[in-house]
Coordinates of C-alpha atoms and ligand atoms in Angstrom, one line a residue:
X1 CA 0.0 0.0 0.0
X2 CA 1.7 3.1 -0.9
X3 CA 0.2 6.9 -0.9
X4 CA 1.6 9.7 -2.5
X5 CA 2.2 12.8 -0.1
X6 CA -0.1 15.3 -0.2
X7 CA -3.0 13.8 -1.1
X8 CA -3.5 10.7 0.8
X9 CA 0.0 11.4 3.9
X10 CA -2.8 13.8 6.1
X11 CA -5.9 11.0 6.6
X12 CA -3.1 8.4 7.2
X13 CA -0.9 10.8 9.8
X14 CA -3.9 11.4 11.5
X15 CA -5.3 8.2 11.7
X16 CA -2.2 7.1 13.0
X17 CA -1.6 9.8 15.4
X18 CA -5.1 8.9 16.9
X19 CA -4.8 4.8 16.8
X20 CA -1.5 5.5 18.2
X21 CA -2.9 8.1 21.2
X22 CA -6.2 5.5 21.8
X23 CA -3.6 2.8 22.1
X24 CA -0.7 4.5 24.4
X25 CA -4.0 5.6 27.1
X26 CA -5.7 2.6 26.6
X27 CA -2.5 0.4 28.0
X28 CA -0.7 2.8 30.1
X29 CA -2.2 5.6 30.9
X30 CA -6.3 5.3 31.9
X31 CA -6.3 2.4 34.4
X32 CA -10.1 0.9 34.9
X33 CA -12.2 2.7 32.2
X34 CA -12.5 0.8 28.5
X35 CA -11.2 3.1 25.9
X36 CA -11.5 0.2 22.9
X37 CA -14.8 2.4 21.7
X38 CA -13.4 5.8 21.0
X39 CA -11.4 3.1 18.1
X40 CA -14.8 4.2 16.5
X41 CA -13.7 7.5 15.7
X42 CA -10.9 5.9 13.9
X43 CA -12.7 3.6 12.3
X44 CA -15.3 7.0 10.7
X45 CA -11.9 8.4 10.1
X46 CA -11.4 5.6 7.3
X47 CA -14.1 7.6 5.2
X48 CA -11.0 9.5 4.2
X49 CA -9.9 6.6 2.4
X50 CA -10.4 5.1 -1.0
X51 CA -9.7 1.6 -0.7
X52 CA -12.0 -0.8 1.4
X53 CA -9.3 -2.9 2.4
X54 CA -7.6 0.1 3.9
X55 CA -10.7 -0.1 6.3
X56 CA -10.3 -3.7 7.5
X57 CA -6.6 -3.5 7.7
X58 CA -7.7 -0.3 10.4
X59 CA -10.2 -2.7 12.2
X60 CA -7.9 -5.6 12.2
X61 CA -5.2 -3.4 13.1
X62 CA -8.0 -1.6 16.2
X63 CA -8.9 -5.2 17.5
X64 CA -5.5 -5.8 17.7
X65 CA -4.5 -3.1 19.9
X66 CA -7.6 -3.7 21.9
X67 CA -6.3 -7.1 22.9
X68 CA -3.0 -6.2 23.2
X69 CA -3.6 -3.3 25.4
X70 CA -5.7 -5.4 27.7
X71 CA -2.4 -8.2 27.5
X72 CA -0.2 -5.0 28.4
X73 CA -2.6 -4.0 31.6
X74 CA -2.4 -7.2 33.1
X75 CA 1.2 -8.0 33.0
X76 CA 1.5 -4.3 34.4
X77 CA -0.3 -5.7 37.1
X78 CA -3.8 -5.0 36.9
X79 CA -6.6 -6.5 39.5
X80 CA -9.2 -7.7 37.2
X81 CA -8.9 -11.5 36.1
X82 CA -7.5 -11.3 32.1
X83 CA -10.1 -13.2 30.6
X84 CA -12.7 -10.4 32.2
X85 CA -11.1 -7.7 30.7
X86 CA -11.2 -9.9 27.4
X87 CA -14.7 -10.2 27.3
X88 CA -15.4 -6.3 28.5
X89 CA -14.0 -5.7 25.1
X90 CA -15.9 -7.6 23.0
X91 CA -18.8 -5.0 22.3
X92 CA -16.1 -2.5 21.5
X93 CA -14.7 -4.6 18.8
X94 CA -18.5 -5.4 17.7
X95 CA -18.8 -1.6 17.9
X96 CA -15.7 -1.8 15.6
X97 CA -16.6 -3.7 13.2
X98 CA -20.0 -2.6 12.4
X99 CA -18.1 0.7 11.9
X100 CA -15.7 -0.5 9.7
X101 CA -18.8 -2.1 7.6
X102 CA -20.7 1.4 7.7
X103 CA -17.7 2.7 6.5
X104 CA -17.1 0.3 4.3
X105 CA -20.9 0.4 2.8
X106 CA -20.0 4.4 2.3
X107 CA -16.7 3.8 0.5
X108 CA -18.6 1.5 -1.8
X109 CA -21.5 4.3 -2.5
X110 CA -19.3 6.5 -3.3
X111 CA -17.3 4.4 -5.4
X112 CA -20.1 3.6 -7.8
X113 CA -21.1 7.5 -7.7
X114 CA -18.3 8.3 -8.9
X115 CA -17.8 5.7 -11.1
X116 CA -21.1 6.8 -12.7
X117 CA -20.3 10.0 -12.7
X118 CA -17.2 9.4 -14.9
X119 CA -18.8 7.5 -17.0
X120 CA -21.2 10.2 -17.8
X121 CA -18.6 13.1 -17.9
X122 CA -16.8 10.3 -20.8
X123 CA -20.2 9.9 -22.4
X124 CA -20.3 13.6 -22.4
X125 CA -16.8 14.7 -23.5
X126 CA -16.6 11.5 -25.8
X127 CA -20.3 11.8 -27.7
X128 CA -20.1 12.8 -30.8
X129 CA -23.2 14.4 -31.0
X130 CA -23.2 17.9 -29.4
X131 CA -25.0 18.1 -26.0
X132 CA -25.5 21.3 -25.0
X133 CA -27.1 22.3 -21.1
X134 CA -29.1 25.4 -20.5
X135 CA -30.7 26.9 -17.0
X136 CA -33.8 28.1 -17.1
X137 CA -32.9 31.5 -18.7
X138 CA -31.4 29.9 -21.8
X139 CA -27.6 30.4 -20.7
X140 CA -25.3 27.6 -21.4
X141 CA -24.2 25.8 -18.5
X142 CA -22.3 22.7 -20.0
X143 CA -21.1 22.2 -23.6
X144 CA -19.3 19.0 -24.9
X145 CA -16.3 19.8 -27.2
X146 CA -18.2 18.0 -29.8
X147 CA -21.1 21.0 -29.7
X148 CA -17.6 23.4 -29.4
X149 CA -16.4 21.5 -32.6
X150 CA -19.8 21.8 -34.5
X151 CA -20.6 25.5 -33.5
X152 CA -16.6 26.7 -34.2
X153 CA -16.0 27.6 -30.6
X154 CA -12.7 27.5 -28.5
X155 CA -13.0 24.8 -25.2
X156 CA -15.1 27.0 -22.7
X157 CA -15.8 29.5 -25.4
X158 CA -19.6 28.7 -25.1
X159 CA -20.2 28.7 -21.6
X160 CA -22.6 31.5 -20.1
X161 CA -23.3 32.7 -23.9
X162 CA -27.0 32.1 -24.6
X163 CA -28.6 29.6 -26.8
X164 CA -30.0 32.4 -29.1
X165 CA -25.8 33.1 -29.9
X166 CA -26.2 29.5 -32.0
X167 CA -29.3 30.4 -34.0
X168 CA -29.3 32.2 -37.2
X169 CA -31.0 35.8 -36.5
X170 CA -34.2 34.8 -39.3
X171 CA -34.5 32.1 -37.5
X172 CA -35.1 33.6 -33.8
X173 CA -39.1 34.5 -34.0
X174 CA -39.7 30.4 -34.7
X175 CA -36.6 29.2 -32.5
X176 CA -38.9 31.5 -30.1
X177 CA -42.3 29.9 -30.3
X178 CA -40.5 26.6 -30.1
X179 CA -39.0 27.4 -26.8
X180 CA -42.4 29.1 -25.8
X181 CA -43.8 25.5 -26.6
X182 CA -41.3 23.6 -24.8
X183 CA -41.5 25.8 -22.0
X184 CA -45.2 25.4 -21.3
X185 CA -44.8 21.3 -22.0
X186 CA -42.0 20.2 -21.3
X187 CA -40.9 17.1 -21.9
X188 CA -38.1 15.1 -24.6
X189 CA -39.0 15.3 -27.3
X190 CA -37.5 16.6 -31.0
X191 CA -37.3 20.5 -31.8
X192 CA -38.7 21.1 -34.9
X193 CA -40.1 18.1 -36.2
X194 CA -40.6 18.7 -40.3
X195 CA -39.1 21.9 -40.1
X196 CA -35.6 23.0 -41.6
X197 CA -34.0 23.9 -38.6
X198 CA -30.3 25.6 -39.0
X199 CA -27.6 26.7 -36.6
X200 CA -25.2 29.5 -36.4
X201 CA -21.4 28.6 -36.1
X202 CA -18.9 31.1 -35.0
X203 CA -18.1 32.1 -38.4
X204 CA -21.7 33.4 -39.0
X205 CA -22.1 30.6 -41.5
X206 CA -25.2 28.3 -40.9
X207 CA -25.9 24.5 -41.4
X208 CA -28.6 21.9 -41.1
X209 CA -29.4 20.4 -37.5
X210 CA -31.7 17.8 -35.8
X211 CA -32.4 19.0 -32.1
X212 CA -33.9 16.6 -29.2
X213 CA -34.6 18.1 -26.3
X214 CA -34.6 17.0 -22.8
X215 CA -35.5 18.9 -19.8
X216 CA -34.4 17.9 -15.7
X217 CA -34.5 19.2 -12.7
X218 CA -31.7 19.3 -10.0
X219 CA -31.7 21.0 -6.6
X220 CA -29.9 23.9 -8.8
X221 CA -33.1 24.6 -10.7
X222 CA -34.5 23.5 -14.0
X223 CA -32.5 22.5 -16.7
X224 CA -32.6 21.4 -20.8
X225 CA -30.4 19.3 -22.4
X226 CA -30.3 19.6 -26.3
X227 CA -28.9 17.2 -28.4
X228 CA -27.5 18.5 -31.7
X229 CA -27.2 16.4 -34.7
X230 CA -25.2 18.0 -37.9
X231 CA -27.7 17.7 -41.0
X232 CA -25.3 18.7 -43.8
X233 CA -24.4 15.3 -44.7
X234 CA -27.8 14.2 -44.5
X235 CA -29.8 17.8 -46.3
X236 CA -26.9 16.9 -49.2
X237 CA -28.2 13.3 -49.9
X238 CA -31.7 14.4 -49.6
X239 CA -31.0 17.2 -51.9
X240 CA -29.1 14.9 -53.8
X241 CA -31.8 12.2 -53.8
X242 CA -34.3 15.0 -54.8
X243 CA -32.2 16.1 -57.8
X244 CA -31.9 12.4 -58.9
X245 CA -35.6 12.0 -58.5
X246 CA -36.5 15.6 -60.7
X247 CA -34.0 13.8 -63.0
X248 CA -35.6 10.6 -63.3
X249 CA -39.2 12.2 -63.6
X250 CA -37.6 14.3 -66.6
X251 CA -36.1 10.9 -67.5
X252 CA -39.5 9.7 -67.4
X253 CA -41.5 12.3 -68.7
X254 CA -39.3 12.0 -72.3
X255 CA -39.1 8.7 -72.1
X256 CA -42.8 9.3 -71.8
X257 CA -42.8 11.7 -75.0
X258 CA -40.2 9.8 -76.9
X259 CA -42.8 6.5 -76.9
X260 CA -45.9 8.8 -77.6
X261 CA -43.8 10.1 -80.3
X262 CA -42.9 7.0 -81.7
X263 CA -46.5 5.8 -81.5
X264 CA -47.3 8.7 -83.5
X265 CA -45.2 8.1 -86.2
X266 CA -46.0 4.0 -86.1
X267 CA -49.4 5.1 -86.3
X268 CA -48.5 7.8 -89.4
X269 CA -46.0 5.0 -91.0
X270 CA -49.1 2.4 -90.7
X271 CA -52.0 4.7 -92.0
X272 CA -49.4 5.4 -95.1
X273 CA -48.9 2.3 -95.9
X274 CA -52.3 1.5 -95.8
X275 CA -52.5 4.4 -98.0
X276 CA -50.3 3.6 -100.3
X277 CA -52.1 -0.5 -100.0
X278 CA -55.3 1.1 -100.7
X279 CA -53.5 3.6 -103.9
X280 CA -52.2 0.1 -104.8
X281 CA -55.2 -1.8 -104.7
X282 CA -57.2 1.1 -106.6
X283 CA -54.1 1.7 -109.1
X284 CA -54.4 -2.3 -109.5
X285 CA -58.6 -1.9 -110.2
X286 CA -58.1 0.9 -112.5
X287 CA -55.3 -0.8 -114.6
X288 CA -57.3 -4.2 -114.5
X289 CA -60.5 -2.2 -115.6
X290 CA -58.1 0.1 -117.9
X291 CA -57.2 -4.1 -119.6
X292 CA -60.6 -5.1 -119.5
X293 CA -62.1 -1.8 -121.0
X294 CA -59.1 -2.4 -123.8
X295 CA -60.6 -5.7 -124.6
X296 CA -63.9 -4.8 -124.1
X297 CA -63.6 -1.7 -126.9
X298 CA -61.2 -4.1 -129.3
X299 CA -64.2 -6.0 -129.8
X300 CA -66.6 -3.9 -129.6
X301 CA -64.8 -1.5 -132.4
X302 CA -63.9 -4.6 -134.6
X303 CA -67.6 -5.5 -134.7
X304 CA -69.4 -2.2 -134.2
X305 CA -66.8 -0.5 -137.3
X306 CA -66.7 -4.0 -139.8
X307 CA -70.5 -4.7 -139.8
X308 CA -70.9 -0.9 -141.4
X309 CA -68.3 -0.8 -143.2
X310 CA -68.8 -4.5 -144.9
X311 CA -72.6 -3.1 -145.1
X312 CA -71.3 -0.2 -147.0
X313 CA -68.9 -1.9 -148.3
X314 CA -71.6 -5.1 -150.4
X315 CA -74.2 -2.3 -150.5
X316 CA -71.8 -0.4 -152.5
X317 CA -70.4 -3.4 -155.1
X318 CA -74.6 -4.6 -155.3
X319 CA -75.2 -0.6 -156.4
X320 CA -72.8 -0.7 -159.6
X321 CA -74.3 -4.0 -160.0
X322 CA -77.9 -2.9 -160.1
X323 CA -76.5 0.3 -162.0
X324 CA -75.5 -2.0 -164.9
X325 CA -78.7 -3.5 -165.1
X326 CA -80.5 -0.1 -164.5
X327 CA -82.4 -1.7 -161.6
X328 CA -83.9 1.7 -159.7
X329 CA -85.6 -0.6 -156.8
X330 CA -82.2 -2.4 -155.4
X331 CA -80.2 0.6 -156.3
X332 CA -82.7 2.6 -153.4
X333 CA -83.0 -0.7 -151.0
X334 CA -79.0 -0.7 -150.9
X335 CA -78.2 3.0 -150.5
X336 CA -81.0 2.8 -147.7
X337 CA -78.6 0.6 -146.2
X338 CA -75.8 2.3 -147.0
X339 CA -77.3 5.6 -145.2
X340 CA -78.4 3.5 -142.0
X341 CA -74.6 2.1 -141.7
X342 CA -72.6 5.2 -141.9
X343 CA -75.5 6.7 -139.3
X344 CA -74.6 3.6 -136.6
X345 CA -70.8 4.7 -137.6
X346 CA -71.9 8.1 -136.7
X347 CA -73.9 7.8 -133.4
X348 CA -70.3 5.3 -132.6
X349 CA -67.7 8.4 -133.3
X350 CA -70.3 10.6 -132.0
X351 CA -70.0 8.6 -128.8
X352 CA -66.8 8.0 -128.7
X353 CA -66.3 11.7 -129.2
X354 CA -68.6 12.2 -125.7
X355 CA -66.8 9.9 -123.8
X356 CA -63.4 11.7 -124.7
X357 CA -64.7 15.4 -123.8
X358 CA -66.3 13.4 -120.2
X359 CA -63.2 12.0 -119.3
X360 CA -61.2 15.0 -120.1
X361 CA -63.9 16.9 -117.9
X362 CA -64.4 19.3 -120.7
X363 CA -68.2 18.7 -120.5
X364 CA -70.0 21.4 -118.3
X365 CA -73.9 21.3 -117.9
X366 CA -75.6 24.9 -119.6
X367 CA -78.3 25.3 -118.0
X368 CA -81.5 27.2 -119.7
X369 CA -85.4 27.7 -120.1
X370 CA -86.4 25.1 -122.2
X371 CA -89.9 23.5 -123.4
X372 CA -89.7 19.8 -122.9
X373 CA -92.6 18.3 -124.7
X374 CA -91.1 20.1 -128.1
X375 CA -87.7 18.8 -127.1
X376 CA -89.1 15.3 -126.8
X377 CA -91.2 15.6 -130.2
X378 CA -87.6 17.0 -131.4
X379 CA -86.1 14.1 -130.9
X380 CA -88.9 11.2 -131.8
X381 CA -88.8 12.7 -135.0
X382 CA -85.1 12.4 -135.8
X383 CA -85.4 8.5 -134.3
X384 CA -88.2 8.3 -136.7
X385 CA -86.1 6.0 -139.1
X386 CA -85.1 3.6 -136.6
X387 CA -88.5 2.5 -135.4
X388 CA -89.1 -1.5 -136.0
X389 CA -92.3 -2.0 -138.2
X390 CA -95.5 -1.8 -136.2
X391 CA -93.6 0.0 -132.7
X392 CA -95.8 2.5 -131.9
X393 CA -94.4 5.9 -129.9
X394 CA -96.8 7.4 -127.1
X395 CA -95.8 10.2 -124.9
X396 CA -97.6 11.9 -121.7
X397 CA -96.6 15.3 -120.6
X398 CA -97.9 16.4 -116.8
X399 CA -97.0 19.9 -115.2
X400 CA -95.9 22.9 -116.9
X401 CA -93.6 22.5 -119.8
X402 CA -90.5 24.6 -119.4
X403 CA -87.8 23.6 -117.2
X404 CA -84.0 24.5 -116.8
X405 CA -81.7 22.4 -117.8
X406 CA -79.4 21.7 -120.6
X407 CA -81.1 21.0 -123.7
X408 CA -77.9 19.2 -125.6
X409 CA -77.3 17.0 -123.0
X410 CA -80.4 16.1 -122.0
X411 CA -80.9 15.5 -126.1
X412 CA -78.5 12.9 -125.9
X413 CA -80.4 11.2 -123.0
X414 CA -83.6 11.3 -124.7
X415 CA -81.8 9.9 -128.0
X416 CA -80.0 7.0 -126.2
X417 CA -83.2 6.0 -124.0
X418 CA -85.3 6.2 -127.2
X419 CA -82.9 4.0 -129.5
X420 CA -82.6 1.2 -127.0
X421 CA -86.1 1.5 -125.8
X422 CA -86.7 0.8 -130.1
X423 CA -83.2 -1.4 -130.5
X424 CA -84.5 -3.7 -127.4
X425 CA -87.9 -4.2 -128.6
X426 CA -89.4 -6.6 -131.5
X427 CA -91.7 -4.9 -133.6
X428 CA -95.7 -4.1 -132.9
X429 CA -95.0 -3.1 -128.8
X430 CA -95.6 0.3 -127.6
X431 CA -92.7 2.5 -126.5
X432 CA -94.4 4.9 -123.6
X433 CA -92.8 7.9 -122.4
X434 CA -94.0 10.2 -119.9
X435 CA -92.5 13.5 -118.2
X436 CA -93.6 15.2 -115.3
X437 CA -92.6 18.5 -113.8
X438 CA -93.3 19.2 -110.4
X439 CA -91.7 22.3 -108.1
X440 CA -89.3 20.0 -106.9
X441 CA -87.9 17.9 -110.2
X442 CA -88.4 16.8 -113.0
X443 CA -89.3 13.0 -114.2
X444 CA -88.4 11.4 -117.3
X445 CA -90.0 7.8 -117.3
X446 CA -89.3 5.9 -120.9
X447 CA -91.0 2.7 -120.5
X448 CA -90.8 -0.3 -123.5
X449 CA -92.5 -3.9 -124.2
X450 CA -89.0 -5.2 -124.8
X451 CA -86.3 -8.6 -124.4
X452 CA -85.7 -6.6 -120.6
X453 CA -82.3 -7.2 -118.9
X454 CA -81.2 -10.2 -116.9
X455 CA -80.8 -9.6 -113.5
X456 CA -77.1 -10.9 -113.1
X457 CA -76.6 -8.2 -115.4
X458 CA -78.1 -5.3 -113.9
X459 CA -75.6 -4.1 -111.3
X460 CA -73.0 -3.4 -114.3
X461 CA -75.4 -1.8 -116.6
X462 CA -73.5 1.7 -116.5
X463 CA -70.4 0.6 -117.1
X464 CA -68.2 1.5 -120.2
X465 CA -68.4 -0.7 -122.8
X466 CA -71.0 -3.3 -120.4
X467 CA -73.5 -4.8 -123.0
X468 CA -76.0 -7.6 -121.5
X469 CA -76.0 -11.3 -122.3
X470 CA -79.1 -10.8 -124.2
X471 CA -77.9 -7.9 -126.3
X472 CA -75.3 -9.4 -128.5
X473 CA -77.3 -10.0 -131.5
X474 CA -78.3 -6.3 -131.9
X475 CA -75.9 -3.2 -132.5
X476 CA -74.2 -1.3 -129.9
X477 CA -71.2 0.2 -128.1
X478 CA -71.8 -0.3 -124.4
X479 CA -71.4 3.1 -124.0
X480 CA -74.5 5.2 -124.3
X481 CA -75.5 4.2 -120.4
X482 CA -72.5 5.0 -119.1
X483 CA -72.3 8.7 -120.8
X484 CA -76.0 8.9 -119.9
X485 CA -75.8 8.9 -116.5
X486 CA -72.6 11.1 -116.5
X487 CA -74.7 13.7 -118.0
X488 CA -77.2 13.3 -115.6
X489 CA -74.9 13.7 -112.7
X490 CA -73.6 16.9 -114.2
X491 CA -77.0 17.8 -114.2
X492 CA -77.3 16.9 -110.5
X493 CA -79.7 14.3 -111.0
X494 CA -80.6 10.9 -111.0
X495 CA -81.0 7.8 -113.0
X496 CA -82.7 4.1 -112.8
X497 CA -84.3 1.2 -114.4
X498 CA -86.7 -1.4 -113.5
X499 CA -86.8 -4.9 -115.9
X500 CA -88.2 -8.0 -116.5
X501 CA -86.5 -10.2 -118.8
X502 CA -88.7 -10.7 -121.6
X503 CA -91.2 -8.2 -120.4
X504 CA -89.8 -4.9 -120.2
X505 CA -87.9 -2.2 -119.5
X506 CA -88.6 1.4 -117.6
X507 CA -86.0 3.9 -117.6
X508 CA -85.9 7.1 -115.4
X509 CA -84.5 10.2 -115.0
X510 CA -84.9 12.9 -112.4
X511 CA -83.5 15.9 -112.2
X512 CA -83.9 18.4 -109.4
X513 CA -85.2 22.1 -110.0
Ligands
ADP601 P1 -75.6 -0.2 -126.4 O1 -77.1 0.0 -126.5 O2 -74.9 0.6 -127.4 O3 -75.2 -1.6 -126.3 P2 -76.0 1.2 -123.9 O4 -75.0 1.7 -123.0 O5 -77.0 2.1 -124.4 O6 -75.2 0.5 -125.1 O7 -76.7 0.0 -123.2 C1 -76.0 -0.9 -122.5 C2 -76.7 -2.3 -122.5 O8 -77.9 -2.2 -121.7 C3 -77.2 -2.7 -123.7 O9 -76.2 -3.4 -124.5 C4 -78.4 -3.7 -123.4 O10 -77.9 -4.9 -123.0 C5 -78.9 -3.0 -122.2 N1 -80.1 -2.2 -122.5 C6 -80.2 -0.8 -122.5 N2 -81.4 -0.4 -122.7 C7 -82.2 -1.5 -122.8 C8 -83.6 -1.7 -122.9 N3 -84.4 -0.7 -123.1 N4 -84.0 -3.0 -122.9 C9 -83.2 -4.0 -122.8 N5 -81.9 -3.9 -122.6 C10 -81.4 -2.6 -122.6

């Protein structure tokens, strides 16, 4: 056991100087009395020590000199038997020992007190948070050098400053309410929760912190412990995370446009090429109908153009022939003929000569005022010729008789409805036609007794060069229909049929007013 001067020399001098004194009365000095108790005092003395074992070494060392100083009476000649004055000290060195544990109890307390309390001041100076304690009026009582490191302050610096010193001055008036808010409930809790809270360093500069507070009370008054947490780290990878996170949405968001964008043009690319299918498909139709029409017209024109012309042709050799022979009759019969095929020649150029100025679009409707019934009786009497023995013409006018529309064209209607109404009937039927004008239109209705049109047939009546089944034995192009109802379309109207094979056939034409 060793103890360094100074420190530990004065509670060891003195408890010496008193074991010593007790012990030098007790065996020489004061005859009869006991003085073993006042080893008590010693004993309290050892709450001066540190170590426990100190304490019993004192007792052992007290019960000792008890016993011995009893030993040293009696061989100096005292009365009383030895074992007597043996037992007489036996509550003393009870007394003694129940000191020495008191004591002992003591040391211990204050061995763990202080043990915790150095453990605390480590947890203090060692935390690497910043603690920070205020009194009641907001003035800093303790500061851990890791607040003095986070604030920028020397060791001490902060002490007695006030906690406003480590807020930012814009921040005071909240920093205010919060403390107001503490103040009227306190208990831990975290300052600011949700809230940007910054603190001021020496320097003036600011940064991020997370504060929990925790209020106690000692017998010096009411304190509050704040713990401070450095945000900067963290506010960087939030702001960082919130950067990445505007980025991605941007990300997204083109991302977003790039795919609509490229729907768009997939959608485009798709509806051009079904364009450009469909231009196919109809280029296709035209050039197969363009084929069809070519074969269509090769034979019509190499029958429609040889039957005249070989007509004209016989008619013509026959003529010199009956010339020769001075034979007036045949000479008539066969220029007849001769007159009848260059006519069918000419109602073929003259429709050939339609189609051409139709398809070129060079054909405009002229409208004007014009008396139907005479344009009618016009045009039965230049058909006059082609009428079959025994066909007999009617015609029905209802309504008033002038109307506006084109006379030409609507010549060539009447002439092409007429000459198949006669071509498409035998001889001894009735050819009936009837107009009506009303406000609203005007009705052309040519109705025959004729051979009437197969019904597989009818849909394609109006094509270009489309001649029924039943039709082949009698002249014809195919194309009067067709320019027929072209004119009637310039003239905004409209155009039908109703037949019966073998029965008949009604035409009709309306044309609005
Ligand atoms: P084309 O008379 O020169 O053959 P059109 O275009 O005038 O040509 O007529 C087309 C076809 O319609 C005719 O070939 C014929 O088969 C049918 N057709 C037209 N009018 C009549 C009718 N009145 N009766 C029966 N068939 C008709």
């Amino acid at each position: 056991m060793s103890y360094k001067f100074g420190t530990v020399t004065s509670p060891i001098l003195l408890v010496g100087l008193f074991t010593a004194g007790i012990f030098s009365l007790d065996a020489w000095v004061v005859e009869e009395s006991n003085l073993s108790f006042t080893y008590l005092l010693v004993i309290m003395l050892g709450l001066l020590f540190k170590e426990r074992n100190d304490v019993v070494l004192l007792s052992v060392v007290a019960t000792t000199l008890t016993v011995v100083a009893v030993i040293i009476r009696y061989i100096n000649g005292s009365e009383a038997p030895l074992d007597q004055m043996l037992f007489a000290r036996t509550l003393s060195v009870a007394g003694i020992w129940t000191g020495a544990y008191l004591v002992i109890t003591i040391l211990t307390m204050k061995r763990d007190e202080s043990a915790q309390e150095e453990q605390f001041h480590a947890l203090f100076r060692f935390a690497t948070n910043g603690i920070l304690v205020a009194d009641h009026s907001g003035e800093l009582v303790r500061v851990n050098p890791a607040a003095e490191r986070l604030f920028g302050y020397e060791t001490g610096e902060l002490i007695g400053m006030k906690v406003e010193a480590l807020i930012p001055q814009r921040l005071s008036r909240i920093h205010e309410r919060h403390r107001n808010d503490f103040r009227a409930n306190p208990r831990p809790r975290s300052m600011g929760t949700g809230l940007d809270l910054y603190a001021l360093r020496k320097d003036g500069s600011e940064f991020p912190v997370e504060v929990s507070l925790s209020p106690f009370r000692t017998i010096q008054g009411e304190f509050v412990m704040a713990f401070i947490v450095d945000n900067t780290i963290r506010k960087e990878n939030e702001q960082r995370i919130v950067r990445q996170n505007q980025k991605l949405e941007q990300l997204a968001v083109a991302l977003q446009n790039l795919n609509e964008g490229l729907e768009e043009k997939v959608r485009d690319r798709t509806h051009e090429l079904e364009q450009a299918k469909n231009d196919l498909a109809t280029a296709l139709a035209a050039e197969r109908e363009i084929g069809e029409l070519k074969s269509r017209f090769v034979s019509m024109a190499s029958h429609e153009f040889r039957t005249p012309l070989s007509t004209v042709l016989s008619s013509a050799a026959l003529i010199s022939t009956y010339a020769e022979r001075q034979d007036v009759e045949n000479i008539k019969k066969h220029a007849a003929r001769i007159k009848t095929a260059v006519n069918n020649l000419n109602t073929i150029l003259t429709e050939f000569l339609s189609l051409g100025k139709l398809e070129e679009g060079k054909t405009e409707p002229k409208l004007q005022e014009t008396n139907l019934p005479a344009l009618i009786e016009d045009v039965h009497s230049e058909i006059k010729g082609m009428f079959r023995p025994g066909q007999i013409f009617e015609y029905h006018h209802d309504g008033q008789k002038t109307v506006q529309l084109d006379p030409a064209l609507f010549k060539h209607v009447l002439f092409n409805l007429f000459s198949n109404a006669i071509k498409y009937s035998p001889e001894n039927t009735v050819i009936r036609v009837y107009t009506k004008v009303s406000p609203a239109d005007v009705l052309l209705r040519v109705v025959d007794q004729g051979m009437g049109i197969p019904k597989a047939d009818q849909k394609h009546l109006f094509g270009r060069f489309f001649r029924a089944a039943n039709a082949t034995n009698v002249q014809g192009t195919g194309l009067g229909l067709y320019i027929v109802r072209r004119y009637v379309e310039l003239m905004n109207g409209q155009i039908g049929f109703v037949s019966e094979e073998e029965k008949g056939t009604e035409f009709w034409v309306k044309l609005q007013c």
